[in-house]
Amino acid sequence: MSVCVFGSLNLDIVIRVEEIPRPGETIFGNSVTHHTGGKGANQAIAAARLGATTRMFGKVGSDEAGRRLLSALKSDGVDCTGIAIDNLSPSGKAYILVSQRGENVIVVSSGANSHATADSNFIGDVFLCQFESPRAALNTFLKSSASRNSTRLLNAAPAIPAWRDLLAHCDVLIVNQHELAAYTDLNSKTPDNTELLAKAAAHLLCGDCKAVIVTLGEQGALLVEPDSIRLAPARKTHVVDTTGAGDCFCGALAAGIDRGLSLFEALSDATLAASLSVERHGAAASMPTALELKQLYASLN
Ligand code: ATP
Ligand code: RIB
């Protein structure tokens, strides 16, 4: 069994600040730190740390950042033979501000990620991609990985409403509340209301998509299927940095499905794994290991 991730790799350039500044405001922050990131790389590392044999496809530049990103993935056991090197574009970068409350704002400069291409030779049991890669490549990845014996997970993040048609070419769609609002007529200012969220999510159950997962931050995650709605509540914890929480969730979900868990069991596992990731700084760096998740389960029983 294995997980195949197609996605972005970014060098995250992080500054911690007291509060996220408003437009027009200038503030002082702490020193700059560099971390492994990119939704694809974060999700691949999460799946690998949780025990899945993981292969990643994407593109980095022929530069120090690219070498650093590849080395980080390899040291977590991710097979990087599908990651191409772009001699013309720099590696992707993400400029991130993290507030004292753990909130973040992110600006991505895609660089080499925007030149990633996909052939149709993807092998795996669980396929996972996000929206930080070119549309044409995602279209090929999703369509060529369709088979009765595999599961395609699409994390439609960041939200790109013009790509909504791709949402029908996965088995399980994962979005956060803001992304759900961007793809439906849900008002993103609507206070959390499970019934409204589930109703909006149900509109995305079309084409091949048999389940929609809405991640709800500190409230956990909602699984919406044609005949049921189930909530996995989040574990209460002290938040340090939520960057990559959604990625931890997606990688853990892929690893759980790959291990043969049911979708709701894998979602519950992912909710718990993501609660560990918010306790630590960084994106990829915050992903928990299988042992840490096992210890957490033991401490809860
Ligand atoms: P991000 O963009 O910050 O990576 P996201 O917006 O994609 O995250 P969220 O819904 O905020 O996704 O979080 C994903 C998952 O992480 C949640 O479903 C939950 O399991 C976990 N999580 C996030 N925030 C918290 C929190 N404050 N306490 C516990 N778990 C959390
Ligand atoms: O989801 C978090 C990730 O989004 C960061 O690591 C950053 O690189 C951006 O891609």
CSV table of C-alpha atoms and ligand atoms in Angstrom, one decimal:
chain,number,residue,atom,x,y,z
A,1,MET,CA,0.0,0.0,0.0
A,2,SER,CA,1.3,3.5,-0.6
A,3,VAL,CA,0.4,7.2,-0.8
A,4,CYS,CA,1.2,9.3,-3.9
A,5,VAL,CA,1.2,13.1,-3.4
A,6,PHE,CA,1.3,15.6,-6.3
A,7,GLY,CA,1.9,19.1,-5.1
A,8,SER,CA,3.9,22.1,-4.1
A,9,LEU,CA,7.2,22.5,-2.3
A,10,ASN,CA,8.0,25.9,-0.7
A,11,LEU,CA,10.6,27.3,1.5
A,12,ASP,CA,8.6,29.0,4.2
A,13,ILE,CA,10.1,32.3,5.3
A,14,VAL,CA,8.4,33.0,8.7
A,15,ILE,CA,8.3,36.1,10.9
A,16,ARG,CA,6.6,35.9,14.3
A,17,VAL,CA,4.6,39.1,15.2
A,18,GLU,CA,2.4,40.1,18.1
A,19,GLU,CA,-0.6,40.8,15.9
A,20,ILE,CA,-1.2,40.4,12.2
A,21,PRO,CA,-0.9,43.9,10.7
A,22,ARG,CA,-3.8,45.7,9.1
A,23,PRO,CA,-3.4,47.1,5.5
A,24,GLY,CA,-1.2,50.2,5.5
A,25,GLU,CA,0.3,49.3,8.9
A,26,THR,CA,4.0,48.8,9.6
A,27,ILE,CA,5.1,46.7,12.5
A,28,PHE,CA,8.2,45.1,14.0
A,29,GLY,CA,8.5,41.3,14.0
A,30,ASN,CA,10.9,38.8,15.5
A,31,SER,CA,13.8,37.3,13.5
A,32,VAL,CA,13.2,35.5,10.3
A,33,THR,CA,13.3,31.7,10.3
A,34,HIS,CA,13.2,29.3,7.3
A,35,HIS,CA,11.2,26.1,7.2
A,36,THR,CA,10.2,23.3,4.9
A,37,GLY,CA,6.7,24.0,3.5
A,38,GLY,CA,4.4,23.9,0.6
A,39,LYS,CA,1.1,22.1,0.9
A,40,GLY,CA,2.3,19.1,-1.1
A,41,ALA,CA,5.5,18.7,0.8
A,42,ASN,CA,3.8,19.2,4.2
A,43,GLN,CA,1.1,16.5,3.4
A,44,ALA,CA,3.7,14.1,2.1
A,45,ILE,CA,5.8,14.5,5.3
A,46,ALA,CA,2.7,14.0,7.4
A,47,ALA,CA,1.7,10.8,5.7
A,48,ALA,CA,5.3,9.5,5.8
A,49,ARG,CA,5.8,10.3,9.5
A,50,LEU,CA,2.5,8.4,10.2
A,51,GLY,CA,4.0,5.3,8.6
A,52,ALA,CA,2.7,5.4,5.0
A,53,THR,CA,5.1,4.6,2.1
A,54,THR,CA,5.0,7.9,0.4
A,55,ARG,CA,6.0,9.1,-3.0
A,56,MET,CA,5.9,12.8,-4.0
A,57,PHE,CA,5.7,14.5,-7.4
A,58,GLY,CA,6.3,18.2,-8.0
A,59,LYS,CA,9.1,20.6,-9.0
A,60,VAL,CA,11.8,22.6,-7.3
A,61,GLY,CA,14.4,25.1,-8.6
A,62,SER,CA,18.0,24.2,-9.1
A,63,ASP,CA,19.0,26.3,-6.0
A,64,GLU,CA,19.8,26.0,-2.3
A,65,ALA,CA,16.1,26.1,-1.3
A,66,GLY,CA,15.3,23.2,-3.6
A,67,ARG,CA,18.2,21.2,-2.3
A,68,ARG,CA,17.1,21.9,1.3
A,69,LEU,CA,13.5,20.9,0.5
A,70,LEU,CA,14.5,17.6,-1.1
A,71,SER,CA,16.8,16.8,1.7
A,72,ALA,CA,14.0,17.4,4.3
A,73,LEU,CA,11.6,15.1,2.4
A,74,LYS,CA,14.2,12.4,2.0
A,75,SER,CA,15.1,12.5,5.7
A,76,ASP,CA,11.5,11.8,6.5
A,77,GLY,CA,11.6,8.8,4.1
A,78,VAL,CA,9.6,10.3,1.2
A,79,ASP,CA,10.5,8.9,-2.2
A,80,CYS,CA,11.5,12.1,-4.2
A,81,THR,CA,12.2,10.4,-7.5
A,82,GLY,CA,9.1,12.1,-9.0
A,83,ILE,CA,10.3,15.6,-8.1
A,84,ALA,CA,11.8,17.4,-11.1
A,85,ILE,CA,14.4,20.1,-11.0
A,86,ASP,CA,13.7,23.4,-12.9
A,87,ASN,CA,16.8,25.1,-14.2
A,88,LEU,CA,15.0,28.3,-15.1
A,89,SER,CA,12.7,29.1,-12.1
A,90,PRO,CA,13.6,29.4,-8.4
A,91,SER,CA,12.0,27.1,-5.8
A,92,GLY,CA,8.7,28.2,-4.4
A,93,LYS,CA,8.7,30.5,-1.4
A,94,ALA,CA,6.0,31.3,1.1
A,95,TYR,CA,6.2,34.5,3.2
A,96,ILE,CA,4.4,33.8,6.5
A,97,LEU,CA,3.4,36.0,9.5
A,98,VAL,CA,2.5,34.1,12.6
A,99,SER,CA,0.8,36.0,15.4
A,100,GLN,CA,1.1,35.3,19.2
A,101,ARG,CA,-2.3,33.6,19.0
A,102,GLY,CA,-1.0,31.2,16.4
A,103,GLU,CA,-2.9,32.7,13.5
A,104,ASN,CA,-1.1,33.2,10.2
A,105,VAL,CA,-1.3,35.0,6.9
A,106,ILE,CA,0.6,33.5,3.9
A,107,VAL,CA,1.7,34.9,0.5
A,108,VAL,CA,3.1,32.2,-1.9
A,109,SER,CA,5.5,32.9,-4.7
A,110,SER,CA,5.1,29.7,-6.7
A,111,GLY,CA,8.3,29.7,-8.7
A,112,ALA,CA,9.1,26.2,-10.0
A,113,ASN,CA,5.8,24.8,-8.7
A,114,SER,CA,4.0,26.6,-11.5
A,115,HIS,CA,5.9,24.6,-14.0
A,116,ALA,CA,5.2,21.2,-12.5
A,117,THR,CA,3.9,18.7,-15.1
A,118,ALA,CA,2.2,15.4,-14.7
A,119,ASP,CA,2.5,12.3,-16.9
A,120,SER,CA,0.0,9.5,-16.5
A,121,ASN,CA,2.3,7.0,-14.7
A,122,PHE,CA,1.3,7.5,-11.1
A,123,ILE,CA,1.4,4.4,-8.9
A,124,GLY,CA,-0.3,4.2,-5.5
A,125,ASP,CA,-3.3,3.3,-3.5
A,126,VAL,CA,-4.2,6.7,-2.1
A,127,PHE,CA,-3.6,9.8,-4.3
A,128,LEU,CA,-3.5,13.2,-2.8
A,129,CYS,CA,-3.2,16.7,-4.4
A,130,GLN,CA,-3.9,20.4,-3.6
A,131,PHE,CA,-4.4,23.6,-5.6
A,132,GLU,CA,-0.8,25.0,-5.5
A,133,SER,CA,0.1,23.2,-8.7
A,134,PRO,CA,-0.9,24.0,-12.3
A,135,ARG,CA,-4.4,23.2,-13.3
A,136,ALA,CA,-3.4,21.1,-16.3
A,137,ALA,CA,-1.2,18.9,-14.2
A,138,LEU,CA,-3.8,18.4,-11.5
A,139,ASN,CA,-6.4,17.5,-14.2
A,140,THR,CA,-4.0,14.8,-15.5
A,141,PHE,CA,-3.2,13.6,-12.0
A,142,LEU,CA,-6.8,13.3,-10.9
A,143,LYS,CA,-8.1,11.7,-14.1
A,144,SER,CA,-5.2,9.3,-14.6
A,145,SER,CA,-5.3,8.0,-11.0
A,146,ALA,CA,-9.0,7.1,-11.1
A,147,SER,CA,-9.5,3.4,-10.5
A,148,ARG,CA,-11.9,1.3,-8.5
A,149,ASN,CA,-9.2,0.1,-6.2
A,150,SER,CA,-7.7,3.5,-5.3
A,151,THR,CA,-8.9,6.6,-3.4
A,152,ARG,CA,-8.3,10.1,-4.8
A,153,LEU,CA,-8.2,12.9,-2.1
A,154,LEU,CA,-8.4,16.5,-3.3
A,155,ASN,CA,-7.6,19.3,-0.9
A,156,ALA,CA,-9.0,22.2,-2.9
A,157,ALA,CA,-6.8,24.7,-1.1
A,158,PRO,CA,-6.0,27.5,-1.5
A,159,ALA,CA,-9.5,28.2,-2.9
A,160,ILE,CA,-9.7,28.9,-6.6
A,161,PRO,CA,-13.4,29.2,-7.5
A,162,ALA,CA,-12.6,29.1,-11.3
A,163,TRP,CA,-11.2,25.5,-10.8
A,164,ARG,CA,-14.5,24.2,-9.2
A,165,ASP,CA,-15.0,21.7,-12.1
A,166,LEU,CA,-12.0,19.7,-10.8
A,167,LEU,CA,-13.8,19.0,-7.5
A,168,ALA,CA,-15.9,16.4,-9.3
A,169,HIS,CA,-12.8,14.4,-10.2
A,170,CYS,CA,-11.9,13.1,-6.7
A,171,ASP,CA,-13.4,10.5,-4.4
A,172,VAL,CA,-13.0,12.6,-1.2
A,173,LEU,CA,-12.9,16.4,-1.1
A,174,ILE,CA,-11.3,18.2,1.8
A,175,VAL,CA,-11.9,22.0,2.4
A,176,ASN,CA,-11.8,24.3,5.3
A,177,GLN,CA,-14.8,26.6,6.1
A,178,HIS,CA,-13.5,29.5,4.0
A,179,GLU,CA,-12.8,27.3,1.0
A,180,LEU,CA,-16.3,25.7,1.3
A,181,ALA,CA,-17.7,29.2,1.2
A,182,ALA,CA,-15.6,30.0,-1.9
A,183,TYR,CA,-17.0,27.0,-3.8
A,184,THR,CA,-20.6,27.3,-2.7
A,185,ASP,CA,-23.1,30.0,-1.8
A,186,LEU,CA,-22.3,29.7,1.9
A,187,ASN,CA,-21.7,33.0,3.5
A,188,SER,CA,-18.2,32.8,5.0
A,189,LYS,CA,-19.3,35.2,7.7
A,190,THR,CA,-22.0,32.8,8.8
A,191,PRO,CA,-21.3,31.6,12.4
A,192,ASP,CA,-20.4,27.9,12.6
A,193,ASN,CA,-23.6,26.0,12.2
A,194,THR,CA,-23.2,22.3,11.3
A,195,GLU,CA,-26.5,22.2,9.5
A,196,LEU,CA,-25.6,25.1,7.2
A,197,LEU,CA,-22.1,23.8,6.6
A,198,ALA,CA,-23.4,20.3,5.8
A,199,LYS,CA,-26.0,21.6,3.4
A,200,ALA,CA,-23.4,23.7,1.5
A,201,ALA,CA,-20.9,20.7,1.5
A,202,ALA,CA,-23.7,18.4,0.1
A,203,HIS,CA,-23.7,20.6,-3.1
A,204,LEU,CA,-20.1,19.5,-3.8
A,205,LEU,CA,-21.1,15.8,-3.8
A,206,CYS,CA,-21.2,15.5,-7.5
A,207,GLY,CA,-19.4,13.6,-10.3
A,208,ASP,CA,-17.0,11.0,-8.7
A,209,CYS,CA,-17.0,12.8,-5.3
A,210,LYS,CA,-18.6,10.6,-2.7
A,211,ALA,CA,-17.6,12.5,0.5
A,212,VAL,CA,-16.8,16.0,1.5
A,213,ILE,CA,-14.8,16.8,4.6
A,214,VAL,CA,-15.0,20.3,6.1
A,215,THR,CA,-12.2,21.0,8.6
A,216,LEU,CA,-13.4,23.4,11.3
A,217,GLY,CA,-10.2,24.4,13.2
A,218,GLU,CA,-10.6,24.0,16.9
A,219,GLN,CA,-14.0,22.4,16.4
A,220,GLY,CA,-12.7,19.4,14.5
A,221,ALA,CA,-13.9,18.1,11.2
A,222,LEU,CA,-17.2,17.3,9.5
A,223,LEU,CA,-17.8,14.3,7.2
A,224,VAL,CA,-20.6,14.8,4.8
A,225,GLU,CA,-21.7,11.8,2.7
A,226,PRO,CA,-24.9,11.4,0.6
A,227,ASP,CA,-26.8,9.7,3.5
A,228,SER,CA,-25.0,10.9,6.7
A,229,ILE,CA,-23.3,13.8,8.4
A,230,ARG,CA,-20.7,13.1,11.2
A,231,LEU,CA,-18.5,15.3,13.3
A,232,ALA,CA,-15.2,14.4,14.8
A,233,PRO,CA,-14.6,17.0,17.6
A,234,ALA,CA,-11.1,18.4,18.0
A,235,ARG,CA,-9.0,17.8,21.1
A,236,LYS,CA,-8.6,20.9,23.2
A,237,THR,CA,-5.0,22.0,23.2
A,238,HIS,CA,-2.7,25.0,23.6
A,239,VAL,CA,-2.2,26.5,20.1
A,240,VAL,CA,1.3,27.8,19.2
A,241,ASP,CA,1.1,27.9,15.3
A,242,THR,CA,-1.6,26.6,13.1
A,243,THR,CA,0.4,26.8,9.9
A,244,GLY,CA,0.1,23.4,8.2
A,245,ALA,CA,-2.7,22.1,10.4
A,246,GLY,CA,-4.9,21.5,7.3
A,247,ASP,CA,-1.9,19.8,5.7
A,248,CYS,CA,-1.3,17.5,8.7
A,249,PHE,CA,-5.0,16.6,8.5
A,250,CYS,CA,-4.8,15.7,4.8
A,251,GLY,CA,-1.6,13.7,5.1
A,252,ALA,CA,-2.9,11.8,8.2
A,253,LEU,CA,-6.2,11.1,6.4
A,254,ALA,CA,-4.3,9.7,3.4
A,255,ALA,CA,-2.1,7.5,5.7
A,256,GLY,CA,-5.2,6.3,7.6
A,257,ILE,CA,-7.0,5.3,4.4
A,258,ASP,CA,-3.8,3.6,3.2
A,259,ARG,CA,-3.7,1.6,6.4
A,260,GLY,CA,-7.3,0.3,5.7
A,261,LEU,CA,-9.2,2.5,8.1
A,262,SER,CA,-12.8,3.5,7.2
A,263,LEU,CA,-13.1,7.1,6.1
A,264,PHE,CA,-14.6,8.2,9.5
A,265,GLU,CA,-11.9,6.4,11.4
A,266,ALA,CA,-9.2,8.0,9.2
A,267,LEU,CA,-10.8,11.4,9.7
A,268,SER,CA,-10.9,10.9,13.5
A,269,ASP,CA,-7.2,9.9,13.4
A,270,ALA,CA,-6.4,13.0,11.3
A,271,THR,CA,-8.3,15.3,13.7
A,272,LEU,CA,-6.1,14.1,16.5
A,273,ALA,CA,-2.9,14.2,14.5
A,274,ALA,CA,-3.6,17.8,13.4
A,275,SER,CA,-4.3,18.8,17.1
A,276,LEU,CA,-0.7,17.8,17.8
A,277,SER,CA,0.7,19.8,14.9
A,278,VAL,CA,-0.8,23.1,16.2
A,279,GLU,CA,1.2,22.7,19.4
A,280,ARG,CA,4.4,23.3,17.5
A,281,HIS,CA,6.0,25.9,15.3
A,282,GLY,CA,6.4,25.5,11.5
A,283,ALA,CA,4.5,23.5,8.9
A,284,ALA,CA,6.3,20.3,7.9
A,285,ALA,CA,8.3,20.5,11.1
A,286,SER,CA,5.1,20.2,13.2
A,287,MET,CA,3.9,16.9,11.7
A,288,PRO,CA,3.6,14.2,14.4
A,289,THR,CA,5.0,10.7,14.1
A,290,ALA,CA,3.1,7.5,14.4
A,291,LEU,CA,4.6,7.0,17.9
A,292,GLU,CA,3.5,10.4,19.1
A,293,LEU,CA,0.0,9.7,17.8
A,294,LYS,CA,0.0,6.3,19.5
A,295,GLN,CA,1.1,7.9,22.8
A,296,LEU,CA,-1.6,10.5,22.5
A,297,TYR,CA,-4.3,7.8,22.0
A,298,ALA,CA,-2.9,6.0,25.1
A,299,SER,CA,-3.0,9.1,27.2
A,300,LEU,CA,-6.7,9.7,26.3
A,301,ASN,CA,-7.8,6.2,27.3
B,1,ATP,P1,-4.2,26.0,8.2
B,1,ATP,O1,-4.6,26.8,7.0
B,1,ATP,O2,-4.0,26.8,9.4
B,1,ATP,O3,-3.2,25.0,7.9
B,1,ATP,P2,-6.9,25.0,7.7
B,1,ATP,O4,-7.6,26.3,7.7
B,1,ATP,O5,-6.6,24.4,6.4
B,1,ATP,O6,-5.5,25.2,8.5
B,1,ATP,P3,-8.3,24.0,10.0
B,1,ATP,O7,-9.7,23.7,9.8
B,1,ATP,O8,-8.0,25.3,10.7
B,1,ATP,O9,-7.6,23.9,8.5
B,1,ATP,O10,-7.5,22.9,10.8
B,1,ATP,C1,-7.4,21.6,10.3
B,1,ATP,C2,-7.5,20.6,11.4
B,1,ATP,O11,-6.5,20.9,12.4
B,1,ATP,C3,-8.8,20.7,12.2
B,1,ATP,O12,-9.8,19.9,11.6
B,1,ATP,C4,-8.4,20.2,13.6
B,1,ATP,O13,-8.4,18.8,13.6
B,1,ATP,C5,-7.0,20.7,13.7
B,1,ATP,N1,-6.9,22.0,14.4
B,1,ATP,C6,-6.8,23.2,13.9
B,1,ATP,N2,-6.9,24.2,14.9
B,1,ATP,C7,-7.0,23.5,16.0
B,1,ATP,C8,-7.1,23.9,17.4
B,1,ATP,N3,-7.1,25.2,17.8
B,1,ATP,N4,-7.2,23.0,18.4
B,1,ATP,C9,-7.2,21.7,18.0
B,1,ATP,N5,-7.1,21.2,16.7
B,1,ATP,C10,-7.0,22.1,15.8
B,2,RIB,O1,-0.6,25.1,4.3
B,2,RIB,C1,0.5,25.7,4.7
B,2,RIB,C2,1.5,25.9,3.6
B,2,RIB,O2,0.9,26.8,2.7
B,2,RIB,C3,2.8,26.6,4.0
B,2,RIB,O3,3.8,25.6,4.3
B,2,RIB,C4,3.1,27.4,2.8
B,2,RIB,O4,4.3,27.0,2.1
B,2,RIB,C5,1.9,27.4,1.9
B,2,RIB,O5,2.0,26.6,0.8
